[in-house]
Short mmCIF file of C-alpha atoms and ligand atoms in Angstrom, two decimals:
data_model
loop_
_atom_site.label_atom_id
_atom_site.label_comp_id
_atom_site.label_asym_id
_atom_site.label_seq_id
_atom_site.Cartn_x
_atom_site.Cartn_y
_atom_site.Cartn_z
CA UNK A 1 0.00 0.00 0.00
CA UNK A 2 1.28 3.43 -0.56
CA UNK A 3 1.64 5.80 1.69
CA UNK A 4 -1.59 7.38 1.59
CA UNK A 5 -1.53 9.32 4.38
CA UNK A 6 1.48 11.53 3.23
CA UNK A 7 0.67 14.76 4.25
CA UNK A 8 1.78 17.45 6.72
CA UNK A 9 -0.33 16.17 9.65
CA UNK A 10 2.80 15.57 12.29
CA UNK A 11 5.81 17.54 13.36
CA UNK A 12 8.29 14.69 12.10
CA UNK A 13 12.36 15.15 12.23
CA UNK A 14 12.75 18.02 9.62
CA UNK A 15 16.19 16.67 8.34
CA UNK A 16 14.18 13.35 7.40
CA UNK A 17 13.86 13.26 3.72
CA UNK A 18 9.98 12.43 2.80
CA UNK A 19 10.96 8.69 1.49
CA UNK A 20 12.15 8.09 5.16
CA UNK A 21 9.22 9.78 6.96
CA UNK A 22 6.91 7.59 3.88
CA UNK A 23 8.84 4.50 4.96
CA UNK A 24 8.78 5.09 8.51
CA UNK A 25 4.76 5.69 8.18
CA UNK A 26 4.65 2.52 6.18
CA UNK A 27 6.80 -0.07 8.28
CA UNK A 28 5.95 2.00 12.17
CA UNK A 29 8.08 1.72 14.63
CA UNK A 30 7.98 -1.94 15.84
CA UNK A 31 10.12 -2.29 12.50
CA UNK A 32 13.17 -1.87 14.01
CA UNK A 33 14.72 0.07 17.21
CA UNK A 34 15.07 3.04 15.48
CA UNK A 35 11.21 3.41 15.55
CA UNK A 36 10.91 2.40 18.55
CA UNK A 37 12.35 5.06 19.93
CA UNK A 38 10.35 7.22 18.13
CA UNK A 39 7.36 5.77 19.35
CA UNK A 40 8.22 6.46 22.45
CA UNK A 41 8.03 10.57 21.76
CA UNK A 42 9.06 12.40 23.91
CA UNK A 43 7.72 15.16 22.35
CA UNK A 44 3.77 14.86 21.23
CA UNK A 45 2.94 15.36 17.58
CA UNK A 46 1.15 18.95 16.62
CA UNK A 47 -2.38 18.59 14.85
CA UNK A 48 -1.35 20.68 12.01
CA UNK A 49 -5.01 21.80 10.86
CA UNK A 50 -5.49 24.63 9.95
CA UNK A 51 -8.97 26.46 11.16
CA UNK A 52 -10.09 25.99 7.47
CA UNK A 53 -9.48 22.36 7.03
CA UNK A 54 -11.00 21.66 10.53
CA UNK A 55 -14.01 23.28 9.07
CA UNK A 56 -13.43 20.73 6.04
CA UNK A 57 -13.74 18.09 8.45
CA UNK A 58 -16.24 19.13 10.61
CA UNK A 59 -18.86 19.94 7.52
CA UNK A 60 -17.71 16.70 5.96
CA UNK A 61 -18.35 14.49 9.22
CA UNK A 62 -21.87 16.56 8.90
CA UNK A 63 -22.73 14.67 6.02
CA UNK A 64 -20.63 11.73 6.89
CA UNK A 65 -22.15 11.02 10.64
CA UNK A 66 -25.35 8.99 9.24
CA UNK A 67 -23.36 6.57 7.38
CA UNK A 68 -21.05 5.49 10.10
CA UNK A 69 -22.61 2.39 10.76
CA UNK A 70 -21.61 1.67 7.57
CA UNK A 71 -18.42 3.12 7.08
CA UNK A 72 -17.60 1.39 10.29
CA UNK A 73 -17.87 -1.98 8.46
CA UNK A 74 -16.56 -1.33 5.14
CA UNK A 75 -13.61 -0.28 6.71
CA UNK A 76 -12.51 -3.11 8.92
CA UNK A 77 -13.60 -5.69 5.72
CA UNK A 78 -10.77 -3.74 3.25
CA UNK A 79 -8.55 -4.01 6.04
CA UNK A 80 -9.37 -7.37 6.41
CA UNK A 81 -8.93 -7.98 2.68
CA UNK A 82 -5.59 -6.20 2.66
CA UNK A 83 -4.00 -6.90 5.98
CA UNK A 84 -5.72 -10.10 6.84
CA UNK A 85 -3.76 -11.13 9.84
CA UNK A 86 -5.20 -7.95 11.52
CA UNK A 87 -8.08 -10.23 12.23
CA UNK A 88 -5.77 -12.07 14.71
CA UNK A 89 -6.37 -9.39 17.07
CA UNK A 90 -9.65 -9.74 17.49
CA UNK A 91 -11.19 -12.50 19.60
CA UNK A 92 -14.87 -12.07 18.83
CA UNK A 93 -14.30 -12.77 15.08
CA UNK A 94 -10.89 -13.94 13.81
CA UNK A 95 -12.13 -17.39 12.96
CA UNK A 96 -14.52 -15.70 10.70
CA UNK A 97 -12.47 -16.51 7.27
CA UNK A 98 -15.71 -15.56 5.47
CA UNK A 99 -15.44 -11.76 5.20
CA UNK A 100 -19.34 -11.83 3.03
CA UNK A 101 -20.65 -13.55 6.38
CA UNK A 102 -18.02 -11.63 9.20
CA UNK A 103 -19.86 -8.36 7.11
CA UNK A 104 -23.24 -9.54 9.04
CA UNK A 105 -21.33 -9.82 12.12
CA UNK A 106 -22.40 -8.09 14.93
CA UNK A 107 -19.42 -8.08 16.41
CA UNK A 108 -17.77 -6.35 13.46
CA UNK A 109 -20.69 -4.18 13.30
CA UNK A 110 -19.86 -3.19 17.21
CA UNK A 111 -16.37 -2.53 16.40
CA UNK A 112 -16.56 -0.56 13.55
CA UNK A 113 -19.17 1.39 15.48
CA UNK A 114 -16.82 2.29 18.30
CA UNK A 115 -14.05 3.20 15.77
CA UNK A 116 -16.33 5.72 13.97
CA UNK A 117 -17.41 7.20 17.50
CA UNK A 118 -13.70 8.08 18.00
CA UNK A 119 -13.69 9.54 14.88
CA UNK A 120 -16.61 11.65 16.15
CA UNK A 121 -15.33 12.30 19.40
CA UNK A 122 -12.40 13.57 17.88
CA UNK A 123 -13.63 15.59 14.91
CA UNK A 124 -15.31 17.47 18.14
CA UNK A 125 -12.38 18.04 19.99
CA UNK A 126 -10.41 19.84 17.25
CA UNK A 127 -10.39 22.93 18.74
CA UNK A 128 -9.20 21.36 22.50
CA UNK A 129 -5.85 19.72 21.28
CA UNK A 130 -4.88 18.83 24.68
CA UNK A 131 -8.21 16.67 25.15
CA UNK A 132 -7.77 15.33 21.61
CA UNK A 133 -4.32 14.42 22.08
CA UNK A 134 -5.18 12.73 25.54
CA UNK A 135 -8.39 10.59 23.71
CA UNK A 136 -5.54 9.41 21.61
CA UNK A 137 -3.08 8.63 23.51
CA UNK A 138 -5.31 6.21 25.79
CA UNK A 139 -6.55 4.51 22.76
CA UNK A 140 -3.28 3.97 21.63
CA UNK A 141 -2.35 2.45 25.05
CA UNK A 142 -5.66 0.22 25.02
CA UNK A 143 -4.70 -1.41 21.75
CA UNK A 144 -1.31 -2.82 23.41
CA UNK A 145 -4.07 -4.25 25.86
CA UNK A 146 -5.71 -5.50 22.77
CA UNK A 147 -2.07 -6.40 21.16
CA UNK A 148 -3.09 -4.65 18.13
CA UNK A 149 0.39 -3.37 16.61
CA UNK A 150 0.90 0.13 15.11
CA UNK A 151 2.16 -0.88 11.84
CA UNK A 152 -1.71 -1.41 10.69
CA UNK A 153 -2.88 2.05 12.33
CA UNK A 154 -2.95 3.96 8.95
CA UNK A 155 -4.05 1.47 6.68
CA UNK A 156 -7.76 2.59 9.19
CA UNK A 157 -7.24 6.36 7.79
CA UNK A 158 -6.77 5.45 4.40
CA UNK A 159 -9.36 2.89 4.54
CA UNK A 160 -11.89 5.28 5.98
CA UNK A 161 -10.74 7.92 3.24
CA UNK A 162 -11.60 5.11 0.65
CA UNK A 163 -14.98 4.46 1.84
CA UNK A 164 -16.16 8.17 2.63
CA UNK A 165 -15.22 9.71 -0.64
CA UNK A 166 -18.93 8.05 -2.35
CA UNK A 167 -20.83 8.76 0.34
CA UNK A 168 -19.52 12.54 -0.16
CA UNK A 169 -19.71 12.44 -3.74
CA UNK A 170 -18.65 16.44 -5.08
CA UNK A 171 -18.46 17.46 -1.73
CA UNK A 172 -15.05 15.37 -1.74
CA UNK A 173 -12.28 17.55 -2.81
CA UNK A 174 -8.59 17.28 -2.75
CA UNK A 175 -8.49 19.46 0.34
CA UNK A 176 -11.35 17.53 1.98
CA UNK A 177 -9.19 15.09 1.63
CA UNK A 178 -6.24 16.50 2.79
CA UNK A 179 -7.31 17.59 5.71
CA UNK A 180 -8.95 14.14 6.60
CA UNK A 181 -5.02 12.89 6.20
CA UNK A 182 -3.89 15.15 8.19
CA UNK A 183 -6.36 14.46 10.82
CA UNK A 184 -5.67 10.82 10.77
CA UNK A 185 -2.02 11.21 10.35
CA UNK A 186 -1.98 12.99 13.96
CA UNK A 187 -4.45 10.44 15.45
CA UNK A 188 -2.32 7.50 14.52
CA UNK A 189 1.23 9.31 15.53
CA UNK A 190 -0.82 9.82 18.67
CA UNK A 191 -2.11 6.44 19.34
CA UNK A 192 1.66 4.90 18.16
CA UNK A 193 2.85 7.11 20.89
CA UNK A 194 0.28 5.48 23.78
CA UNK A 195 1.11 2.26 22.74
CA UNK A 196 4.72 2.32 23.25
CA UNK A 197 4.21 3.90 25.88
CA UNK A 198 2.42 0.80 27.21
CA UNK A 199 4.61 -1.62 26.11
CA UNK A 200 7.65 0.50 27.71
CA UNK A 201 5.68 0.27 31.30
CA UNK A 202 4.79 -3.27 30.71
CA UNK A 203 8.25 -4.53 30.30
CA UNK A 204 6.75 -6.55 27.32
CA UNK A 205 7.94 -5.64 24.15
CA UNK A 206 4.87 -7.26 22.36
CA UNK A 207 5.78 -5.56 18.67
CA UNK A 208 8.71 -7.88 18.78
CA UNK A 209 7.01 -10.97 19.73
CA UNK A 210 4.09 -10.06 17.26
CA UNK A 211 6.66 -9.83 14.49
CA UNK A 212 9.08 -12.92 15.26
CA UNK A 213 5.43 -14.99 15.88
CA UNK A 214 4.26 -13.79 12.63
CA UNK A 215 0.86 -13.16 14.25
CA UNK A 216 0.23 -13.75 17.79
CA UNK A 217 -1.72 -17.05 17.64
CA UNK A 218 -3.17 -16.32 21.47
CA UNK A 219 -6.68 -14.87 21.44
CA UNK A 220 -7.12 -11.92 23.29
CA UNK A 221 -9.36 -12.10 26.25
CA UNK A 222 -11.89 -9.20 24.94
C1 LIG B 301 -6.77 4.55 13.42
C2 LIG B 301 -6.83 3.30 13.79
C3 LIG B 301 -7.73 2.73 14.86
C4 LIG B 301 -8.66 3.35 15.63
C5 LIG B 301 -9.08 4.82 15.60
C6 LIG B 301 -9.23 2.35 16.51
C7 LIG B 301 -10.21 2.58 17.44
C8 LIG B 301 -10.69 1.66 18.33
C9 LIG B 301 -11.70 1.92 19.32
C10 LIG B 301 -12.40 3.25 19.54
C11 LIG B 301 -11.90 0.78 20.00
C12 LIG B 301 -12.92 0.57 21.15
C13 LIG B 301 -12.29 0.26 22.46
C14 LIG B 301 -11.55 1.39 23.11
O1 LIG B 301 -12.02 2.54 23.08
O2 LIG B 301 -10.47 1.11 23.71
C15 LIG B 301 -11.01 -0.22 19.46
C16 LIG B 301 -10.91 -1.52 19.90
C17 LIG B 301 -10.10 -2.47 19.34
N1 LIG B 301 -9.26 -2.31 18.26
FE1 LIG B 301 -8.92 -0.59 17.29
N2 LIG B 301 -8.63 1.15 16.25
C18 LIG B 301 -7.73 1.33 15.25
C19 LIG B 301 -6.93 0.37 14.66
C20 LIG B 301 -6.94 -0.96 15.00
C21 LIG B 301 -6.22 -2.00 14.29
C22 LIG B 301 -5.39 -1.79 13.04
C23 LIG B 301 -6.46 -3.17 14.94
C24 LIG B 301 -5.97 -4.57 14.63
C25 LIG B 301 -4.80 -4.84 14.11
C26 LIG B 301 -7.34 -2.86 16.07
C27 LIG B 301 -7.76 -3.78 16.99
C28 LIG B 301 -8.66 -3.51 18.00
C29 LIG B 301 -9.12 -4.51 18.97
C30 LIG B 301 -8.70 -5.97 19.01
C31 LIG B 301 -10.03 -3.85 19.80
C32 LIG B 301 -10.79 -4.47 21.00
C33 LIG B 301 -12.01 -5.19 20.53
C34 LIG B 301 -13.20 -4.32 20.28
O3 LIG B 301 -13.36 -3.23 20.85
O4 LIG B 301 -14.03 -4.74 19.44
N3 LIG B 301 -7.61 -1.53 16.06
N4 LIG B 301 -10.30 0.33 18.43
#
């Protein structure tokens, strides 16, 4: 996959040329120690929105908000059908290797549900960057709970950018979409942040287990 989410969302090393910050996007930081490090931040990411593309994203989520049910869904079945061992991670459905019947899922349905009510949350908070930053942050730490790696984090925002762009039809513009990169592109520096953090408190360092295993054959307790 290419590296979709490309744009100027996060404050990355400025001497980084933009085929390292792609790659570094593209392989996250449980890739290598390098990026692990990074993931660590010391420093948080900036959202860099400007007030005009948070008003892109706000009037877009407008039109967007009644189709999130559905969005929610089509999203986690292209990730599926791109990345398919991110269905290891979840307990509720990963034998599902049917993705026509895991589409009537409930439990999908759930999931993609609570991903698209972050979304919300956060498309509300982008004018308090300190709460946004914070919903984040947790999130990220809750998917080392759920030993869901950040290498797949962005392959979400360009999935949801994917499955938005019919629903918005002309509405969708290359700024719209822009600014829904850059909004994702924050989010997922964020949650990368929270969930090294995690893993650094924990002791555990799961993104190297997950990658020597392959895919982490335990099912998570959720
Ligand atoms: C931008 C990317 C993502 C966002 C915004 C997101 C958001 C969420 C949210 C809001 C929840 C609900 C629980 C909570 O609030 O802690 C959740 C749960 C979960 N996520 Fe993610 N997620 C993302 C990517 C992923 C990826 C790539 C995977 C798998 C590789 C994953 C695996 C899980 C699992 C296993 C759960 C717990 C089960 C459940 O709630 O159904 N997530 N995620």
């Amino acid at each position: 996959m290419g590296c979709a989410l490309s744009g100027s969302g996060v404050v990355q090393d400025p001497t980084a040329s933009e085929e390292k910050r792609c790659s570094l996007a593209e392989d996250g930081p449980d890739s290598g120690e390098e990026g692990q490090r990074q993931g660590d931040g010391k420093a948080p990411e900036a959202l860099l929105l400007s007030e005009a593309q948070k008003a892109l994203v706000q009037l877009s989520w407008e039109i967007l908000h009644k189709d999130i049910a559905r969005v929610g869904v089509i999203v986690f079945i292209r990730l599926f059908e791109t990345h398919p061992e991110c269905k290891d991670a979840f307990f509720l459905f990963r034998d599902i290797d049917d993705l026509q019947q895991l589409k009537m899922s409930r439990e999908l349905q759930a999931h993609g549900l609570r991903v698209m009510s972050f979304i919300e949350k956060s498309v509300a908070r982008l004018e308090q960057e300190e709460k946004l930053e914070q919903l984040a942050f947790e999130l990220g730490r809750s998917h080392f709970r759920y030993k869901a790696p950040p290498k797949y984090y962005e392959y979400v925002g360009t999935q949801f950018i994917q499955a938005v762009q019919p629903i918005l039809k002309e509405e969708w513009t290359p700024e719209v979409e822009k600014a829904w990169e850059t909004l994702f592109r924050y989010l997922v520096a964020t949650m990368r942040r929270g969930f090294y953090k995690e893993e650094k408190a924990s002791g555990v360092n799961l993104s190297l287990s997950l990658r020597r295993a392959g895919a982490d054959k335990t099912p998570n307790k959720i």
